[in-house]
Short mmCIF file of C-alpha atoms and ligand atoms in Angstrom, two decimals:
data_model
loop_
_atom_site.label_atom_id
_atom_site.label_comp_id
_atom_site.label_asym_id
_atom_site.label_seq_id
_atom_site.Cartn_x
_atom_site.Cartn_y
_atom_site.Cartn_z
CA UNK A 231 -83.01 92.78 -123.35
CA UNK A 232 -84.29 89.75 -125.28
CA UNK A 233 -87.25 90.91 -127.34
CA UNK A 234 -90.30 88.88 -128.34
CA UNK A 235 -92.94 91.01 -130.08
CA UNK A 236 -95.52 88.25 -129.66
CA UNK A 237 -95.39 88.10 -125.87
CA UNK A 238 -98.44 89.26 -123.95
CA UNK A 239 -98.59 93.05 -123.75
CA UNK A 240 -98.07 93.21 -120.00
CA UNK A 241 -94.89 91.09 -120.03
CA UNK A 242 -92.43 93.93 -120.76
CA UNK A 243 -93.84 95.72 -117.73
CA UNK A 244 -93.60 92.74 -115.37
CA UNK A 245 -91.16 92.99 -112.46
CA UNK A 246 -90.81 89.36 -111.37
CA UNK A 247 -87.50 88.90 -109.56
CA UNK A 248 -87.03 92.64 -108.98
CA UNK A 249 -86.29 94.06 -105.52
CA UNK A 250 -87.34 97.71 -105.37
CA UNK A 251 -86.57 100.09 -102.52
CA UNK A 252 -89.06 102.98 -102.31
CA UNK A 253 -88.47 105.89 -99.92
CA UNK A 254 -91.41 107.86 -98.56
CA UNK A 255 -93.50 104.78 -99.28
CA UNK A 256 -95.80 105.35 -96.34
CA UNK A 257 -97.18 108.38 -98.20
CA UNK A 258 -99.63 108.78 -101.07
CA UNK A 259 -97.45 108.34 -104.18
CA UNK A 260 -94.87 106.03 -102.59
CA UNK A 261 -97.61 103.80 -101.14
CA UNK A 262 -99.43 103.49 -104.47
CA UNK A 263 -96.10 102.76 -106.16
CA UNK A 264 -95.39 99.95 -103.69
CA UNK A 265 -98.79 98.43 -104.48
CA UNK A 266 -98.46 98.70 -108.26
CA UNK A 267 -94.88 97.41 -108.41
CA UNK A 268 -95.70 94.45 -106.16
CA UNK A 269 -98.74 93.68 -108.33
CA UNK A 270 -96.30 93.66 -111.27
CA UNK A 271 -94.23 91.01 -109.47
CA UNK A 272 -91.61 92.94 -107.46
CA UNK A 273 -90.61 92.53 -103.84
CA UNK A 274 -90.85 96.03 -102.42
CA UNK A 275 -89.04 97.63 -99.51
CA UNK A 276 -91.43 100.13 -97.96
CA UNK A 277 -89.25 102.76 -96.31
CA UNK A 278 -90.59 105.83 -94.50
CA UNK A 279 -89.88 108.09 -91.54
CA UNK A 280 -93.28 106.96 -90.26
CA UNK A 281 -93.05 103.23 -89.51
CA UNK A 282 -96.81 102.89 -88.87
CA UNK A 283 -97.80 104.07 -92.35
CA UNK A 284 -94.95 102.07 -93.93
CA UNK A 285 -96.06 98.92 -92.10
CA UNK A 286 -99.69 99.49 -93.14
CA UNK A 287 -98.66 99.75 -96.81
CA UNK A 288 -96.43 96.67 -96.57
CA UNK A 289 -99.20 94.63 -94.89
CA UNK A 290 -101.73 95.66 -97.55
CA UNK A 291 -99.30 94.80 -100.35
CA UNK A 292 -98.60 91.35 -98.92
CA UNK A 293 -102.31 90.69 -98.35
CA UNK A 294 -103.29 91.73 -101.88
CA UNK A 295 -100.35 90.29 -103.86
CA UNK A 296 -98.86 87.56 -101.68
CA UNK A 297 -95.44 89.16 -102.22
CA UNK A 298 -92.95 89.34 -99.38
CA UNK A 299 -92.28 92.94 -98.31
CA UNK A 300 -90.04 94.76 -95.86
CA UNK A 301 -91.31 97.78 -93.93
CA UNK A 302 -88.57 99.88 -92.37
CA UNK A 303 -88.27 103.20 -90.57
CA UNK A 304 -85.77 105.42 -92.39
CA UNK A 305 -85.00 109.09 -92.04
CA UNK A 306 -83.43 109.68 -95.45
CA UNK A 307 -81.50 112.66 -94.11
CA UNK A 308 -79.56 110.33 -91.78
CA UNK A 309 -76.59 108.49 -93.27
CA UNK A 310 -76.77 105.77 -90.60
CA UNK A 311 -80.46 105.18 -91.42
CA UNK A 312 -79.54 104.91 -95.12
CA UNK A 313 -76.92 102.24 -94.29
CA UNK A 314 -79.49 100.40 -92.16
CA UNK A 315 -82.00 100.50 -95.06
CA UNK A 316 -79.51 99.00 -97.51
CA UNK A 317 -78.28 96.38 -95.01
CA UNK A 318 -81.85 95.29 -94.17
CA UNK A 319 -82.73 95.05 -97.88
CA UNK A 320 -79.71 92.90 -98.66
CA UNK A 321 -80.27 90.75 -95.56
CA UNK A 322 -83.90 90.05 -96.52
CA UNK A 323 -83.78 89.88 -100.32
CA UNK A 324 -80.06 89.52 -101.17
CA UNK A 325 -80.06 92.25 -103.81
CA UNK A 326 -81.49 95.58 -104.98
CA UNK A 327 -82.67 96.02 -108.57
CA UNK A 328 -84.22 99.47 -108.38
CA UNK A 329 -84.20 102.46 -106.06
CA UNK A 330 -87.04 104.97 -106.10
CA UNK A 331 -86.00 108.19 -104.36
CA UNK A 332 -89.48 109.45 -103.61
CA UNK A 333 -89.17 111.42 -100.36
CA UNK A 334 -89.86 115.11 -100.73
CA UNK A 335 -91.64 117.97 -99.08
CA UNK A 336 -92.16 121.64 -99.79
CA UNK A 337 -94.48 124.36 -98.61
CA UNK A 338 -95.36 127.95 -99.42
CA UNK A 339 -92.09 129.88 -99.06
CA UNK A 340 -92.20 133.25 -100.89
CA UNK A 341 -89.05 134.30 -102.68
CA UNK A 342 -87.44 136.66 -100.16
CA UNK A 343 -88.83 135.17 -96.94
CA UNK A 344 -86.65 132.12 -96.44
CA UNK A 345 -83.64 131.79 -94.14
CA UNK A 346 -80.39 130.20 -95.25
CA UNK A 347 -80.94 127.43 -92.72
CA UNK A 348 -84.40 126.62 -94.16
CA UNK A 349 -83.04 126.59 -97.72
CA UNK A 350 -80.33 124.14 -96.65
CA UNK A 351 -82.82 121.87 -94.86
CA UNK A 352 -85.00 121.71 -97.96
CA UNK A 353 -81.98 120.91 -100.10
CA UNK A 354 -80.92 118.16 -97.68
CA UNK A 355 -84.36 116.52 -97.65
CA UNK A 356 -85.26 116.87 -101.33
CA UNK A 357 -81.90 116.51 -103.07
CA UNK A 358 -78.83 115.62 -100.99
CA UNK A 359 -80.48 112.65 -99.27
CA UNK A 360 -81.32 111.16 -102.68
CA UNK A 361 -77.74 111.74 -103.84
CA UNK A 362 -76.32 109.99 -100.81
CA UNK A 363 -78.69 106.99 -100.91
CA UNK A 364 -78.10 106.52 -104.62
CA UNK A 365 -74.32 106.59 -104.09
CA UNK A 366 -74.68 103.97 -101.37
CA UNK A 367 -76.85 101.63 -103.45
CA UNK A 368 -75.00 102.00 -106.76
CA UNK A 369 -72.40 99.19 -106.27
CA UNK A 370 -75.26 96.77 -105.55
CA UNK A 371 -77.49 98.05 -108.36
CA UNK A 372 -74.63 97.57 -110.84
CA UNK A 373 -74.74 93.81 -110.28
CA UNK A 374 -78.35 93.51 -111.52
CA UNK A 375 -79.79 93.41 -115.03
CA UNK A 376 -81.88 96.46 -116.01
CA UNK A 377 -81.09 98.19 -112.71
CA UNK A 378 -82.36 101.71 -112.22
CA UNK A 379 -82.74 104.68 -109.95
CA UNK A 380 -85.76 106.93 -110.38
CA UNK A 381 -86.49 110.26 -108.70
CA UNK A 382 -89.73 112.00 -107.73
CA UNK A 383 -89.29 115.39 -109.34
CA UNK A 384 -91.85 118.16 -109.39
CA UNK A 385 -93.36 120.43 -112.00
CA UNK A 386 -92.40 123.38 -109.78
CA UNK A 387 -88.77 122.43 -110.43
CA UNK A 388 -89.12 123.10 -114.17
CA UNK A 389 -90.63 126.61 -114.30
CA UNK A 390 -90.11 129.74 -112.17
CA UNK A 391 -91.86 129.02 -108.85
CA UNK A 392 -91.13 131.93 -106.50
CA UNK A 393 -93.96 130.88 -104.14
CA UNK A 394 -92.11 127.65 -103.35
CA UNK A 395 -88.54 128.87 -103.62
CA UNK A 396 -86.93 126.41 -101.20
CA UNK A 397 -88.71 123.36 -102.63
CA UNK A 398 -88.61 124.35 -106.30
CA UNK A 399 -84.86 125.04 -106.23
CA UNK A 400 -84.20 121.70 -104.57
CA UNK A 401 -86.42 119.81 -107.04
CA UNK A 402 -84.76 121.58 -110.00
CA UNK A 403 -81.39 120.41 -108.70
CA UNK A 404 -82.76 116.88 -108.31
CA UNK A 405 -83.75 116.74 -112.00
CA UNK A 406 -80.30 117.92 -113.03
CA UNK A 407 -78.59 115.43 -110.72
CA UNK A 408 -80.62 112.56 -112.14
CA UNK A 409 -79.20 113.31 -115.60
CA UNK A 410 -75.62 113.50 -114.32
CA UNK A 411 -76.09 110.14 -112.61
CA UNK A 412 -77.48 108.70 -115.87
CA UNK A 413 -74.41 109.89 -117.76
CA UNK A 414 -71.98 108.22 -115.36
CA UNK A 415 -73.81 105.05 -114.31
CA UNK A 416 -74.72 103.70 -117.73
CA UNK A 417 -74.82 101.16 -119.20
CA UNK A 418 -75.29 99.26 -115.95
CA UNK A 419 -77.75 101.49 -114.09
CA UNK A 420 -80.39 103.76 -115.64
CA UNK A 421 -81.38 107.05 -113.98
CA UNK A 422 -84.62 108.92 -114.71
CA UNK A 423 -87.06 111.29 -113.04
CA UNK A 424 -90.78 111.75 -113.09
CA UNK A 425 -91.78 115.40 -113.17
CA UNK A 426 -94.92 115.15 -111.08
CA UNK A 427 -97.80 117.59 -111.39
CA UNK A 428 -100.35 118.23 -108.66
CA UNK A 429 -101.46 114.90 -107.17
CA UNK A 430 -104.11 114.38 -104.52
CA UNK A 431 -102.26 113.34 -101.36
CA UNK A 432 -104.97 114.27 -98.86
CA UNK A 433 -103.90 116.61 -96.08
CA UNK A 434 -100.29 117.04 -97.22
CA UNK A 435 -101.02 119.59 -99.97
CA UNK A 436 -103.30 121.54 -97.63
CA UNK A 437 -100.44 121.72 -95.09
CA UNK A 438 -98.22 123.07 -97.89
CA UNK A 439 -100.34 126.24 -98.06
CA UNK A 440 -103.19 125.44 -100.47
CA UNK A 441 -106.90 125.63 -99.63
CA UNK A 442 -109.67 123.57 -101.29
CA UNK A 443 -110.75 126.45 -103.57
CA UNK A 444 -107.17 126.91 -104.85
CA UNK A 445 -107.00 123.18 -105.57
CA UNK A 446 -110.30 123.29 -107.45
CA UNK A 447 -108.99 126.11 -109.64
CA UNK A 448 -105.70 124.31 -110.14
CA UNK A 449 -107.50 121.16 -111.29
CA UNK A 450 -109.62 123.22 -113.66
CA UNK A 451 -106.47 124.77 -115.19
CA UNK A 452 -105.07 121.39 -116.24
CA UNK A 453 -105.64 120.02 -119.74
CA UNK A 454 -107.10 116.85 -118.18
CA UNK A 455 -109.31 118.91 -115.81
CA UNK A 456 -108.33 117.02 -112.69
CA UNK A 457 -105.46 116.64 -110.25
CA UNK A 458 -103.58 113.37 -110.46
CA UNK A 459 -104.24 110.29 -108.38
CA UNK A 460 -101.26 108.59 -106.75
CA UNK A 461 -101.75 105.62 -109.11
CA UNK A 462 -101.22 107.89 -112.14
CA UNK A 463 -97.65 108.32 -110.92
CA UNK A 464 -97.23 104.73 -109.73
CA UNK A 465 -97.86 103.36 -113.24
CA UNK A 466 -95.20 105.70 -114.61
CA UNK A 467 -92.73 104.36 -112.03
CA UNK A 468 -93.70 100.82 -113.08
CA UNK A 469 -92.86 101.68 -116.69
CA UNK A 470 -89.52 103.35 -115.93
CA UNK A 471 -88.35 100.48 -113.70
CA UNK A 472 -89.50 97.74 -116.09
CA UNK A 473 -87.76 95.98 -119.01
CA UNK A 474 -89.98 98.06 -121.34
CA UNK A 475 -87.81 101.08 -120.42
CA UNK A 476 -84.44 99.31 -120.68
CA UNK A 477 -83.15 101.85 -123.26
CA UNK A 478 -84.48 104.88 -121.40
CA UNK A 479 -82.08 106.80 -119.21
CA UNK A 480 -81.47 110.45 -118.42
CA UNK A 481 -85.05 111.51 -119.11
CA UNK A 482 -87.60 113.61 -117.26
CA UNK A 483 -91.03 112.08 -117.76
CA UNK A 484 -93.79 114.68 -117.29
CA UNK A 485 -96.84 113.15 -115.62
CA UNK A 486 -99.02 116.16 -114.99
CA UNK A 487 -102.41 115.86 -116.69
CA UNK A 488 -101.11 117.97 -119.56
CA UNK A 489 -100.15 120.84 -117.26
CA UNK A 490 -101.78 124.26 -117.44
CA UNK A 491 -102.34 125.43 -120.98
CA UNK A 492 -102.11 129.16 -121.68
CA UNK A 493 -102.95 130.58 -125.09
CA UNK A 494 -100.02 131.97 -127.07
CA UNK A 495 -102.41 134.76 -128.16
CA UNK A 496 -103.23 136.47 -124.84
CA UNK A 497 -106.41 138.50 -124.52
CA UNK A 498 -107.10 141.18 -121.90
CA UNK A 499 -108.29 138.49 -119.41
N1 NAD B 173 -98.48 115.31 -104.37
C1 NAD B 173 -98.08 116.20 -105.25
O1 NAD B 173 -98.86 117.04 -105.73
C2 NAD B 173 -96.65 116.22 -105.72
C3 NAD B 173 -96.33 117.06 -106.79
C4 NAD B 173 -95.01 117.08 -107.24
C5 NAD B 173 -94.05 116.28 -106.62
N2 NAD B 173 -94.41 115.49 -105.57
C6 NAD B 173 -93.34 114.69 -104.95
O2 NAD B 173 -93.74 113.34 -104.88
C7 NAD B 173 -93.13 112.73 -103.72
C8 NAD B 173 -94.19 112.03 -102.88
O3 NAD B 173 -95.15 112.99 -102.49
P1 NAD B 173 -96.57 112.60 -101.88
O4 NAD B 173 -97.56 113.48 -102.51
O5 NAD B 173 -96.78 111.13 -101.87
O6 NAD B 173 -96.35 113.12 -100.38
P2 NAD B 173 -96.76 112.47 -98.98
O7 NAD B 173 -96.61 113.58 -98.00
O8 NAD B 173 -98.06 111.76 -99.09
O9 NAD B 173 -95.62 111.38 -98.75
C9 NAD B 173 -94.30 111.72 -98.41
C10 NAD B 173 -93.78 110.67 -97.44
O10 NAD B 173 -92.42 110.99 -97.14
C11 NAD B 173 -92.20 110.71 -95.77
N3 NAD B 173 -91.06 111.48 -95.28
C12 NAD B 173 -91.00 112.80 -95.00
N4 NAD B 173 -89.77 113.13 -94.56
C13 NAD B 173 -89.04 111.98 -94.55
C14 NAD B 173 -87.72 111.66 -94.21
N5 NAD B 173 -86.87 112.59 -93.72
N6 NAD B 173 -87.28 110.38 -94.36
C15 NAD B 173 -88.13 109.43 -94.83
N7 NAD B 173 -89.42 109.66 -95.15
C16 NAD B 173 -89.86 110.93 -95.04
C17 NAD B 173 -93.49 111.11 -95.08
O11 NAD B 173 -93.62 110.45 -93.82
C18 NAD B 173 -94.54 110.67 -96.11
O12 NAD B 173 -95.01 109.35 -95.85
C19 NAD B 173 -92.38 113.85 -103.01
O13 NAD B 173 -91.04 113.86 -103.42
C20 NAD B 173 -93.06 115.09 -103.51
O14 NAD B 173 -92.22 116.23 -103.43
C21 NAD B 173 -95.68 115.43 -105.10
#
């Protein structure tokens, strides 16, 4: 990357000329990421299983930034939908500079209460779909300068999480896969993950098995004393996709409000 230390501070984070495909972009984190990346200059492809929410995000982005967007219905677990997503992106924008594999879902699944079928479905949604879409996009990413793929990991994929066994296993595998992809796709394509802590996504976390009191306690346990906002994650995606991160690959970036601190000198409490 050409480097000018006297350029305005925001310039290394600008995404003018970038085409970024974001999966699960009708949701909280994906939607905020579409907004932030478009504000930084990118054309964003807003892909989601739910076309209504994807279209609403795309319309808002275009209204606020003037950037052309593409909203598209994609089930990331379907190979034919993945091909359709890539084809539509190339037909509209002619290239793909960055892929953000953001789809994911997990709910309360205690350690010994999950069927093999459920474990496999979680692995397909959270890990295998991202593998397959990345593989599909890689030849096109390789043609672009500072191309990247970035994954939405989870803090539950980095520590024992027996309450979310199907999801945490799948997210742990995703983090590992991101590093393997980094090793093989450099120097042309960078691969990184964001290890996301608890972020306010409205109803979705409640459906995953939490109640408001649990979430209050969780927020209180974090060093920063609050759960994340979707924009906290979106700015991290902006950084990892941008020229400012052009020498960063194979990393897991923790964005988690400092996580839960526990004293190394336990008391009886
Ligand atoms: N919110 C959190 O606390 C948190 C914490 C750690 C990791 N994450 C991860 O961040 C990512 C985004 O989470 P979020 O909080 O924005 O969730 P969200 O539920 O708000 O958004 C997820 C989106 O994915 C879409 N989706 C679901 N299945 C799909 C499929 N098969 N194909 C395409 N789209 C599909 C949904 O329609 C939804 O719009 C996920 O990978 C999640 O696991 C979230």
